[in-house]
Amino acid sequence: MRKSSPAVASDLGPLSALGLGSMLEAPLIVPEGYDDLRYPEALFRPLEAFEGVLVQGVIARPPSFGYSRAGRAPRLEVVLRETHSEQACGELTVHLFGVDPERDTQMSQLHDQRTIVFFRGEQITSLGNRLYLRKAERVFSGLVGRVVPRYPGRRGVVRPEQVRDYLLRHAKALAPSAAERLLKTAFPENPGDVDATVDRASLVQLRALVRRQKASSDAKPTWGEVSRWVAGCVKAMHMPASPEEGIRAREVIARLGALCVLQQARRQTADRAPSHFSTPSPWQVRAQALPFELSQSQHEAVEAIAYDLHQPLAMHRVLTGDVGSGKTACYGLSAVSVIDGGGSVAVMLPGDTLATQVYDELLSWWPDIAAVTTLVSGKRRVQPSDGTRLWIGTTALLHQLDLEALSLCIVDEEHKFSVAQRQRLMSRGTGLLEISATPIPRTLALVAYGGSAVSQLESHTHKQIITEVHSPASTKTVFAGVRESLARGERVLVVYPLKNSSKAADARSADLQNLSLGLERWRKACPDATIAAIHSEMDRQQINQTLAAFKAGDLQVLLSTSIVETGLNIPNLMRVVVVNAERHGLSALHQIRGRAARYGGTGYFDLIPSKSAKRHSLERLQVLAETHDGFEVARRDMKLRGAGDLSKTGARQSGATPGVLYGADVHSQYLDEMYAVIEQQ
């Protein structure tokens, strides 16, 4: 949440809690919807309206305080009488829930004064011979006869009504300044001269705001005219003549807000500092030591990284490819080329097992770099750091490295780290190479919308993985499939979300199976198989011994928590089962799927959701059954979860995308629409 200064807070009052920097930004608070209060109903009859119903009447008798029929909800009962004619006698009952002595006193005074009052509700229903207004709330007479926006609030700090009252007073006067702010952000090339003619590229984007993407050749408005038009849209968004006008204006401002976010993302990608290092040695010499030939996509990726490293500006590239596509070889070649050129490199990985594996793998290919390479894993350093120019480790690197100018920072499995963790390892001017089979939504959005460089590796392993989402009740089917795999001499991995039963009060935890209970269940289901379990609380030596036995074939079924998500390469592991699969993200599940059929063949990936899994969670799991491409999984994940914060200082890696507007995050639909317009030019 953006913070405002104390001076500004005094101008805005409670609205400063929404993160506004000044009162000039108040018109950038986007309404959530509109209430049409132009035409109150004076005749009481059963009525259901899509947008609600507004009624007027006088209070027929003194309001009475009591409780609902269940006896639990306190409420004030107000009976209205029709006012449309002298002879009218129709009545409508309104219930105002909660304890509010001030409200009750006001209602009694309004009864005594015979004042016309207004209420808005969901619908008028009949029960016996009485009419009721469902979900009623009072409407003050000053709002009747107009279309009133609904605004966001912040519980306990600022009420939606306070936001509404402020904007109804100030939106018209502040609309021009809000329009200027939006246009400056969305069109950074805007000369700022109100008399300057809008260039054709900007005109195409402006017309796209109202879904008119064809710019006529004779249309040459000035920036001043455009500013007045946008100001009119801002005003109409807050003070519309009809709900339809408000919705149209809100869509224009939402698209303009999306364009602002896209420009911020593009500037972030373009804003790169001069590189600390730009003289890597030729990588082709080092490639000769590999025990395999690079694939075409690997060759192109390493060449692209080398090109970036030679540039005067610091590199920022994303390297993506499914499990087994050879990402380690690509970034290993890049690392040793930097070292050979006199630079220094840090490789950060999400766990000890993977860090050790990468360390051993790189040194097996290039033994001569052992003298300058250090493994930093937990509290362990395999070699002293004196003269070290290649660091390989976990997040321990963040605490044990004291370098001001790394030449290159490589983050493997970047979705396992926060933005802050990645930035701490590198200073401004350090090259950054982010590695992932399934990039996090924010990274993917910067690739898709901001133009970040990306290299995609193609899988060179011939394999097929059959993914199936089972119902919670179909565990017998899964057990049968596992026994078939064991009969073929294959190994099976079963992943659980928990080691022991959850102690949380969350109702979802009631049916969560856990590894401790699952071990006995699997032994009963597969009595002829050798089965063992590992989890993060076990001694590292014990974990390694169990993994070694699994790799050697002494174990046929391994139960584990998600510590096996990365770094597990087991020959003949052909089936992976994930219990309570909705507890994992799509990226994590795709990584776990990559453990199956690592060396080719037909593998199986069984997802078992919990009984309490929600519909949207099951739909998310279905993405894995529909696509096996990690980049596509990441793209679908971004659409489902949101792109996160795309600003330069943004730390949110997924979820809603904040922008220059307040109270309404940028919808991916508008980002896609405006990005398509930019790319077509």
XYZ file of C-alpha atoms in Angstrom:
681
model
C 0.000 0.000 0.000
C 1.411 3.407 -0.977
C 1.884 5.789 1.944
C 0.995 9.455 2.074
C 2.737 12.185 4.024
C 1.249 13.663 7.237
C 0.572 16.937 5.427
C -1.370 15.172 2.703
C -3.262 13.086 5.259
C -4.739 16.278 6.734
C -6.123 17.199 3.295
C -7.509 13.772 2.531
C -8.641 12.785 5.985
C -9.457 9.048 6.212
C -8.950 8.667 2.434
C -5.187 8.736 2.978
C -5.547 5.130 4.209
C -6.179 4.079 0.600
C -2.590 5.026 -0.263
C -3.216 8.289 -2.108
C -0.222 10.594 -2.396
C -2.281 13.786 -2.587
C -5.845 15.003 -3.002
C -5.126 15.403 -6.743
C -5.095 11.594 -7.002
C -8.539 11.133 -5.424
C -10.334 10.950 -8.816
C -8.179 7.895 -9.625
C -10.200 5.868 -7.095
C -12.272 3.616 -9.344
C -15.929 2.905 -8.440
C -16.866 -0.729 -7.923
C -20.309 -0.195 -9.418
C -23.278 2.172 -9.574
C -26.609 2.514 -7.793
C -29.384 4.051 -9.851
C -31.271 6.240 -7.363
C -33.135 8.316 -9.935
C -36.540 6.687 -9.774
C -37.843 5.667 -6.334
C -40.830 3.339 -6.174
C -43.827 4.904 -4.442
C -46.157 1.940 -5.018
C -45.408 -1.159 -2.977
C -45.723 -4.472 -4.805
C -43.601 -7.610 -5.182
C -40.653 -6.508 -7.294
C -37.253 -7.915 -8.150
C -34.725 -5.724 -9.947
C -31.323 -6.818 -11.248
C -29.638 -3.723 -9.818
C -31.834 -3.471 -6.725
C -34.913 -1.415 -5.934
C -35.325 2.038 -4.342
C -38.513 2.780 -2.388
C -39.948 5.832 -0.671
C -42.560 6.181 2.027
C -43.382 7.559 5.446
C -42.862 5.585 8.637
C -46.319 4.305 9.497
C -45.815 3.552 13.219
C -43.062 3.887 15.824
C -40.100 1.648 14.890
C -39.660 -1.362 17.154
C -36.415 -3.028 18.203
C -36.280 -6.800 18.530
C -34.611 -9.948 17.210
C -34.962 -12.154 14.157
C -37.145 -15.240 14.291
C -34.107 -17.338 15.133
C -33.575 -14.998 18.061
C -29.950 -14.306 17.181
C -29.838 -11.160 15.032
C -30.792 -7.821 16.628
C -32.792 -5.609 14.294
C -34.959 -2.527 14.051
C -38.312 -3.032 12.294
C -39.547 -0.061 10.276
C -42.928 -0.150 8.524
C -43.354 2.215 5.574
C -46.647 3.485 4.177
C -47.136 4.478 0.537
C -47.091 8.195 -0.316
C -48.226 8.205 -3.947
C -51.807 9.243 -3.185
C -54.106 10.409 -0.397
C -55.904 7.068 -0.318
C -52.763 4.915 -0.311
C -52.533 2.424 2.492
C -50.029 -0.155 1.235
C -47.284 -1.004 3.714
C -43.734 -2.363 3.393
C -41.656 -3.796 6.234
C -37.953 -2.947 6.425
C -35.484 -4.616 8.813
C -32.285 -2.786 9.732
C -29.943 -5.244 11.421
C -27.451 -4.575 14.183
C -27.387 -2.475 17.346
C -27.273 1.252 16.555
C -28.979 3.530 19.121
C -28.273 6.669 17.045
C -29.957 5.122 14.007
C -32.943 4.012 16.082
C -33.399 7.512 17.488
C -33.288 9.029 14.005
C -35.924 6.607 12.748
C -38.221 7.530 15.647
C -37.768 11.246 14.913
C -38.536 10.709 11.225
C -41.739 8.938 12.227
C -42.790 11.833 14.433
C -42.020 14.353 11.670
C -43.882 12.349 8.989
C -40.858 12.850 6.742
C -40.532 10.888 3.503
C -37.691 8.391 3.822
C -35.893 6.273 1.230
C -34.579 2.717 1.417
C -32.743 0.578 -1.108
C -32.847 -3.218 -1.135
C -32.384 -6.332 -3.194
C -36.081 -6.971 -3.899
C -39.614 -6.675 -2.527
C -41.034 -10.033 -1.497
C -44.330 -11.105 0.000
C -44.790 -13.372 2.976
C -48.425 -14.004 3.819
C -50.187 -10.660 3.530
C -47.053 -8.589 4.250
C -44.408 -7.154 1.932
C -40.722 -7.043 2.887
C -37.719 -5.211 1.446
C -34.825 -7.674 1.486
C -31.334 -6.559 2.538
C -32.478 -3.009 3.107
C -30.291 0.027 3.756
C -31.256 3.636 4.197
C -30.617 6.146 1.401
C -30.301 9.805 2.345
C -32.546 12.147 0.434
C -29.595 14.144 -0.925
C -28.562 11.156 -3.055
C -32.010 10.478 -4.513
C -32.493 11.498 -8.125
C -28.962 10.687 -9.279
C -26.682 7.778 -10.139
C -24.383 7.148 -7.182
C -21.079 5.252 -7.503
C -20.081 2.547 -5.006
C -16.493 2.875 -3.793
C -14.042 0.617 -1.967
C -13.270 1.255 1.670
C -10.946 -0.137 4.285
C -12.509 -1.835 7.269
C -12.040 0.092 10.481
C -10.262 2.975 8.735
C -12.337 4.517 5.963
C -15.931 3.700 5.043
C -17.099 3.562 1.397
C -19.581 6.350 2.194
C -16.729 8.648 3.201
C -14.980 8.019 -0.113
C -18.241 8.651 -1.983
C -18.997 11.923 -0.201
C -15.458 13.234 -0.793
C -15.537 12.456 -4.513
C -19.041 13.810 -5.048
C -17.716 17.110 -3.689
C -14.345 17.218 -5.432
C -14.300 14.953 -8.513
C -15.390 17.642 -10.987
C -12.708 20.116 -9.908
C -9.938 17.517 -9.677
C -10.703 15.638 -12.921
C -8.305 17.712 -15.131
C -5.298 17.048 -12.871
C -6.122 13.318 -12.742
C -6.382 13.227 -16.543
C -2.985 14.916 -16.878
C -1.401 12.364 -14.541
C -2.826 9.448 -16.509
C -1.747 10.836 -19.886
C 1.801 11.588 -18.723
C 2.205 8.006 -17.505
C 0.492 6.299 -20.449
C 2.206 8.415 -23.125
C 5.766 9.181 -21.973
C 6.511 10.699 -25.394
C 3.775 13.292 -24.859
C 5.541 16.653 -25.417
C 3.433 18.347 -22.745
C 2.345 21.088 -25.154
C -1.455 21.315 -25.138
C -1.421 22.734 -28.668
C 0.782 19.946 -30.065
C -0.962 17.523 -32.421
C -1.259 13.944 -31.230
C 1.031 11.641 -33.197
C -0.553 8.801 -35.136
C 0.792 5.993 -32.880
C -0.639 7.645 -29.756
C -3.900 8.317 -31.592
C -4.293 4.602 -32.365
C -3.834 3.799 -28.677
C -6.271 6.516 -27.617
C -8.935 5.232 -29.981
C -8.409 1.742 -28.581
C -9.544 3.056 -25.209
C -13.067 3.134 -26.611
C -12.524 0.072 -28.842
C -12.136 2.190 -31.986
C -8.726 1.125 -33.192
C -8.836 2.615 -36.703
C -7.556 6.158 -36.817
C -8.972 8.241 -39.658
C -6.416 10.159 -41.664
C -8.021 13.553 -41.031
C -8.377 13.144 -37.254
C -5.636 15.291 -35.709
C -6.639 16.327 -32.187
C -4.285 18.244 -29.935
C -3.056 16.961 -26.596
C -5.159 19.660 -24.970
C -8.306 18.253 -26.578
C -7.339 14.733 -25.521
C -6.729 15.936 -21.962
C -10.172 17.521 -21.826
C -11.735 14.315 -23.183
C -9.998 12.154 -20.561
C -11.000 14.644 -17.858
C -14.579 14.275 -19.056
C -14.285 10.495 -18.724
C -12.923 10.870 -15.182
C -15.829 13.151 -14.280
C -18.380 10.795 -15.885
C -16.879 7.849 -13.990
C -17.739 9.593 -10.702
C -20.775 11.676 -11.680
C -22.537 9.794 -14.498
C -25.919 10.730 -15.924
C -26.769 7.017 -16.124
C -25.206 3.744 -14.962
C -24.339 2.952 -18.598
C -22.392 6.207 -18.946
C -20.489 5.457 -15.747
C -19.609 1.937 -16.895
C -18.379 3.184 -20.293
C -16.240 5.867 -18.670
C -14.856 3.383 -16.144
C -13.817 1.033 -18.978
C -11.978 3.863 -20.741
C -10.103 4.770 -17.556
C -9.372 1.076 -16.853
C -7.805 0.648 -20.317
C -5.835 3.838 -19.830
C -4.655 2.486 -16.469
C -3.573 -0.756 -18.176
C -1.618 1.278 -20.714
C 0.133 3.039 -17.814
C 1.152 -0.332 -16.330
C 2.473 -1.518 -19.696
C 4.582 1.609 -20.057
C 5.953 1.104 -16.539
C 6.839 -2.501 -17.357
C 8.552 -1.474 -20.593
C 10.530 1.250 -18.834
C 11.593 -1.217 -16.150
C 12.939 -3.586 -18.806
C 14.719 -0.728 -20.578
C 16.145 0.764 -17.378
C 19.403 -1.153 -17.125
C 22.594 0.170 -15.597
C 26.034 -0.025 -17.254
C 27.390 -3.544 -16.832
C 30.183 -4.326 -14.364
C 31.558 -6.836 -16.846
C 31.368 -7.267 -20.605
C 34.354 -9.463 -21.594
C 33.388 -13.154 -21.277
C 35.643 -15.670 -23.015
C 34.308 -17.690 -25.970
C 32.029 -20.399 -24.596
C 32.549 -22.788 -27.531
C 35.895 -23.969 -26.127
C 34.276 -24.978 -22.851
C 31.410 -26.740 -24.638
C 33.879 -29.337 -25.957
C 34.206 -30.754 -22.410
C 30.517 -31.641 -22.173
C 29.703 -35.353 -22.503
C 26.984 -34.509 -25.045
C 26.395 -32.155 -27.944
C 24.247 -29.114 -27.399
C 20.832 -29.131 -29.031
C 19.925 -26.352 -31.445
C 17.875 -24.491 -28.817
C 20.676 -24.849 -26.244
C 23.200 -23.483 -28.711
C 20.953 -20.512 -29.491
C 20.316 -19.819 -25.797
C 24.009 -19.800 -24.828
C 24.806 -17.628 -27.828
C 22.065 -15.154 -26.828
C 23.385 -14.993 -23.252
C 26.928 -14.413 -24.532
C 25.672 -11.622 -26.778
C 23.916 -9.987 -23.825
C 27.024 -10.258 -21.646
C 29.084 -8.404 -24.251
C 26.723 -5.432 -24.247
C 27.481 -2.237 -22.306
C 24.231 -2.514 -20.312
C 23.682 -5.199 -17.656
C 21.962 -8.330 -18.921
C 18.545 -9.471 -17.765
C 17.382 -12.650 -19.457
C 15.001 -15.479 -18.595
C 16.025 -19.032 -19.530
C 13.121 -21.440 -19.544
C 12.695 -25.067 -20.487
C 11.082 -28.189 -19.129
C 12.851 -30.606 -16.798
C 15.571 -32.408 -18.739
C 15.957 -29.743 -21.438
C 19.529 -28.913 -20.358
C 19.201 -25.599 -18.526
C 22.147 -26.401 -16.210
C 24.516 -26.908 -19.144
C 23.460 -23.577 -20.655
C 23.953 -21.461 -17.577
C 27.067 -23.483 -16.618
C 28.689 -22.582 -19.945
C 27.748 -18.939 -19.392
C 29.221 -18.994 -15.876
C 32.581 -20.486 -16.869
C 32.897 -18.109 -19.834
C 32.537 -15.198 -17.401
C 35.094 -16.762 -15.028
C 37.534 -17.366 -17.888
C 37.117 -13.718 -18.790
C 38.077 -12.603 -15.278
C 34.596 -12.086 -13.862
C 32.752 -13.484 -10.849
C 29.489 -15.437 -10.728
C 26.986 -16.497 -8.058
C 24.500 -19.314 -8.642
C 21.624 -19.441 -6.153
C 19.479 -22.561 -5.847
C 16.501 -23.386 -3.611
C 17.965 -26.286 -1.578
C 21.069 -28.095 -0.381
C 20.455 -31.171 -2.519
C 20.170 -29.233 -5.759
C 23.071 -26.927 -4.879
C 25.325 -29.913 -4.232
C 24.159 -31.610 -7.422
C 24.896 -28.539 -9.567
C 28.280 -28.083 -7.864
C 29.266 -31.687 -8.583
C 27.938 -31.525 -12.137
C 29.816 -28.353 -13.096
C 33.072 -29.629 -11.626
C 32.689 -32.956 -13.412
C 32.521 -31.070 -16.716
C 35.232 -28.511 -15.931
C 37.525 -29.842 -13.147
C 39.948 -26.967 -13.564
C 37.486 -24.466 -12.052
C 37.566 -26.271 -8.688
C 40.235 -23.879 -7.433
C 37.953 -20.874 -7.853
C 34.625 -22.518 -6.968
C 32.982 -22.634 -3.531
C 29.840 -24.453 -2.420
C 27.883 -22.497 0.167
C 25.190 -24.811 1.494
C 23.612 -24.015 4.826
C 26.615 -23.340 7.055
C 29.035 -25.425 4.980
C 31.772 -24.188 2.689
C 33.516 -26.949 0.777
C 36.456 -24.677 0.047
C 37.684 -21.382 1.482
C 36.427 -18.301 -0.303
C 39.860 -16.729 -0.892
C 40.175 -16.227 -4.620
C 36.694 -17.607 -5.269
C 35.026 -16.380 -8.440
C 32.178 -18.903 -8.658
C 29.812 -19.295 -5.714
C 27.167 -22.026 -5.800
C 24.710 -22.178 -2.943
C 21.323 -21.650 -1.355
C 19.966 -18.481 0.243
C 23.019 -18.732 2.517
C 24.733 -16.752 -0.239
C 22.635 -13.752 0.769
C 24.339 -13.733 4.177
C 27.843 -15.019 3.398
C 28.706 -13.072 0.262
C 30.159 -9.608 0.671
C 30.540 -8.546 -2.940
C 29.642 -5.159 -4.326
C 29.975 -6.031 -7.976
C 29.240 -9.578 -9.119
C 29.609 -9.924 -12.858
C 26.701 -12.335 -13.208
C 23.970 -13.580 -10.906
C 22.208 -16.829 -11.873
C 19.008 -17.756 -10.027
C 17.995 -21.360 -10.699
C 14.337 -22.195 -9.995
C 13.641 -18.474 -9.690
C 10.037 -19.083 -8.650
C 11.397 -20.308 -5.294
C 12.775 -16.883 -4.375
C 11.271 -13.481 -3.692
C 12.080 -10.382 -5.712
C 13.942 -8.984 -2.698
C 16.090 -12.116 -2.356
C 17.132 -11.994 -5.993
C 17.916 -8.284 -5.819
C 20.010 -8.653 -2.663
C 22.433 -10.942 -4.469
C 23.132 -8.435 -7.187
C 24.008 -4.771 -7.294
C 22.997 -2.350 -10.003
C 25.046 -3.251 -13.060
C 25.178 -7.005 -12.374
C 23.867 -9.290 -15.091
C 20.869 -11.389 -14.091
C 19.933 -14.764 -15.584
C 16.708 -16.241 -14.186
C 16.095 -19.964 -14.706
C 12.781 -21.802 -14.452
C 10.702 -24.388 -16.230
C 7.662 -22.406 -15.121
C 8.473 -18.700 -14.598
C 6.520 -16.919 -11.871
C 3.604 -14.764 -13.108
C 5.459 -11.479 -12.558
C 8.510 -12.651 -14.516
C 6.327 -14.000 -17.304
C 4.334 -10.763 -17.425
C 7.540 -8.739 -17.808
C 8.462 -11.066 -20.672
C 4.992 -10.858 -22.232
C 4.283 -7.152 -21.665
C 7.616 -5.529 -20.878
C 9.775 -7.107 -23.525
C 12.215 -8.886 -21.173
C 14.550 -11.184 -23.124
C 13.700 -14.883 -22.951
C 15.321 -18.048 -24.279
C 13.223 -21.202 -24.469
C 14.805 -24.650 -24.570
C 13.161 -27.554 -26.328
C 13.098 -30.923 -24.630
C 15.461 -33.408 -26.264
C 14.166 -36.393 -24.293
C 11.544 -38.517 -26.015
C 8.943 -39.069 -23.350
C 5.234 -38.937 -22.692
C 3.666 -38.224 -19.321
C -0.004 -39.067 -18.896
C -1.540 -36.665 -16.373
C -4.863 -37.429 -14.711
C -6.859 -35.578 -12.063
C -8.640 -38.194 -9.940
C -11.588 -37.752 -7.618
C -10.793 -38.051 -3.884
C -12.785 -41.279 -3.812
C -10.805 -42.991 -6.574
C -7.727 -43.936 -4.567
C -8.330 -47.608 -5.416
C -7.766 -46.738 -9.072
C -4.511 -44.989 -8.177
C -3.347 -47.946 -6.058
C -4.081 -50.275 -8.996
C -2.027 -48.072 -11.334
C 0.868 -48.061 -8.877
C 0.814 -51.862 -8.624
C 0.899 -52.054 -12.440
C 3.973 -49.792 -12.485
C 5.680 -51.916 -9.838
C 4.905 -55.069 -11.827
C 6.794 -53.523 -14.758
C 9.800 -52.948 -12.502
C 9.253 -49.185 -12.342
C 9.676 -46.962 -9.336
C 6.982 -44.748 -7.800
C 7.145 -41.428 -5.953
C 4.255 -40.290 -3.727
C 4.230 -36.635 -2.610
C 2.308 -35.446 0.459
C 1.744 -31.846 1.580
C 2.287 -32.628 5.271
C 4.521 -34.741 7.461
C 1.934 -35.017 10.260
C -1.707 -34.053 10.743
C -2.365 -30.341 10.642
C -3.281 -28.726 13.939
C -4.841 -25.717 12.212
C -8.426 -24.813 12.875
C -8.943 -24.473 9.134
C -11.791 -26.790 8.133
C -9.838 -27.868 5.062
C -7.269 -29.614 7.271
C -9.818 -32.193 8.406
C -9.381 -34.452 5.394
C -5.724 -33.744 4.648
C -3.856 -36.980 4.449
C -0.316 -36.812 5.768
C 2.853 -38.725 5.158
C 2.937 -40.387 8.583
C -0.471 -42.007 8.136
C 0.061 -42.584 4.434
C 3.091 -44.818 4.982
C 1.002 -47.552 6.597
C -1.725 -47.174 4.010
C 0.686 -47.671 1.120
C 2.290 -50.677 2.775
C -1.144 -52.311 2.979
C -1.978 -51.393 -0.625
C 1.383 -52.643 -1.967
C 2.445 -55.397 0.471
C 5.140 -56.808 -1.819
C 6.919 -53.486 -2.376
C 9.743 -51.941 -0.373
C 8.528 -48.540 0.836
C 10.191 -45.734 2.802
C 9.547 -42.059 3.536
C 11.569 -38.845 3.813
C 10.725 -35.321 4.966
C 12.541 -32.085 5.731
C 12.852 -32.725 9.478
C 14.978 -35.823 8.972
C 18.739 -35.787 9.257
C 20.369 -34.867 5.937
C 22.492 -38.022 5.979
C 19.396 -40.174 6.473
C 17.639 -38.409 3.590
C 20.631 -38.959 1.320
C 20.849 -42.647 2.270
C 17.150 -43.148 1.512
C 17.452 -41.334 -1.828
C 20.512 -43.425 -2.699
C 18.575 -46.622 -1.978
C 15.696 -45.376 -4.136
C 18.077 -44.530 -6.952
C 19.785 -47.937 -6.704
C 16.458 -49.763 -6.827
C 16.546 -51.067 -3.247
C 13.380 -49.032 -2.642
C 10.437 -49.264 -5.016
C 8.094 -46.646 -3.526
C 9.264 -43.406 -1.914
C 6.917 -41.201 0.101
C 8.039 -37.617 0.535
C 6.962 -34.066 1.194
C 7.708 -31.472 -1.502
C 11.457 -31.497 -0.760
C 11.747 -33.659 -3.905
C 10.277 -30.940 -6.120
C 13.712 -30.180 -7.554
C 17.004 -31.997 -7.856
C 15.726 -35.590 -7.885
C 16.991 -37.616 -10.847
C 15.974 -41.257 -10.472
C 16.295 -43.739 -13.349
C 13.150 -45.745 -13.991
C 10.962 -43.427 -11.891
C 7.882 -43.573 -14.116
C 4.943 -42.714 -11.859
C 4.431 -39.782 -9.495
C 1.370 -39.453 -7.253
C 0.509 -36.175 -5.498
C -1.914 -36.374 -2.569
C -4.039 -33.278 -1.819
C -2.688 -31.806 -5.014
C -4.563 -28.495 -4.719
C -2.234 -27.570 -1.856
C 0.563 -27.018 -4.407
C 0.898 -24.292 -7.018
C 0.893 -25.110 -10.721
C 4.592 -24.347 -11.025
C 5.459 -26.680 -8.147
C 3.259 -29.438 -9.563
C 4.862 -29.126 -12.988
C 8.285 -29.410 -11.351
C 7.174 -32.524 -9.474
C 5.783 -33.952 -12.720
C 9.226 -33.503 -14.232
C 10.588 -36.183 -11.905
C 8.692 -38.853 -13.897
C 10.212 -40.429 -17.026
C 13.260 -38.204 -16.662
C 15.216 -40.415 -19.049
C 12.406 -41.013 -21.550
C 9.480 -43.384 -22.019
C 5.880 -43.217 -20.838
C 5.312 -41.832 -17.361
C 2.241 -41.221 -15.235
C 1.290 -38.254 -13.079
C -1.677 -38.830 -10.740
C -3.252 -35.886 -8.926
C -5.537 -36.630 -5.976
C -7.308 -33.534 -4.593
C -8.740 -33.457 -1.080
C -12.465 -33.841 -0.469
C -12.723 -30.160 0.462
C -11.052 -28.877 -2.727
C -12.993 -25.973 -4.267
C -14.196 -25.935 -7.833
C -11.676 -23.299 -8.925
C -8.873 -25.439 -7.449
C -9.995 -28.435 -9.509
C -10.141 -26.270 -12.630
C -6.591 -25.106 -11.908
C -5.379 -28.703 -11.618
C -7.016 -29.481 -14.951
C -4.507 -27.126 -16.605
C -1.818 -29.763 -16.016
C -3.927 -32.410 -17.735
C -4.410 -30.120 -20.741
C -0.809 -29.031 -21.341
C 2.657 -30.445 -20.665
C 4.610 -27.380 -21.760
C 6.017 -25.553 -18.750
C 5.924 -22.136 -20.398
C 2.255 -22.631 -21.284
C 1.535 -23.831 -17.728
C 3.166 -20.629 -16.449
C 1.124 -18.519 -18.879
C -2.126 -20.153 -17.774
C -1.047 -19.740 -14.149
C -0.498 -16.029 -14.733
C -4.024 -15.687 -16.165
C -5.515 -17.547 -13.200
C -3.520 -15.907 -10.400
C -2.710 -12.491 -11.854
C 0.598 -10.992 -12.968
C 1.560 -9.408 -9.638
C 3.159 -5.985 -9.257
C 4.954 -4.982 -12.475
C 6.367 -1.740 -11.127
C 10.112 -1.392 -10.603
C 9.834 -1.724 -6.823
C 7.040 -4.293 -6.918
C 7.556 -7.313 -4.650
C 4.281 -9.131 -5.325
C 5.157 -11.981 -7.707
C 1.580 -13.034 -8.462
C -1.960 -11.958 -7.753
C -3.654 -8.685 -8.619
C -1.724 -6.102 -10.627
C -1.759 -2.660 -8.993
C -1.405 0.421 -11.145
C -1.878 4.183 -11.069
C -5.571 3.677 -10.273
C -6.813 3.035 -6.748
C -9.307 0.456 -5.569
C -9.234 -1.503 -8.836
C -6.354 -3.735 -9.878
C -5.520 -3.970 -13.556
C -7.374 -6.797 -15.265
C -5.336 -9.025 -17.578
C -8.015 -8.563 -20.250
C -7.177 -4.856 -20.483
C -3.435 -5.563 -20.407
C -3.857 -7.984 -23.313
C -6.037 -5.538 -25.269
C -3.681 -2.581 -24.939
C -0.545 -4.667 -25.469
C -2.008 -5.978 -28.737
C -2.577 -2.390 -29.868
C 1.014 -1.402 -29.046
C 2.466 -4.436 -30.834
C 0.387 -3.860 -33.979
C 1.917 -0.434 -34.538
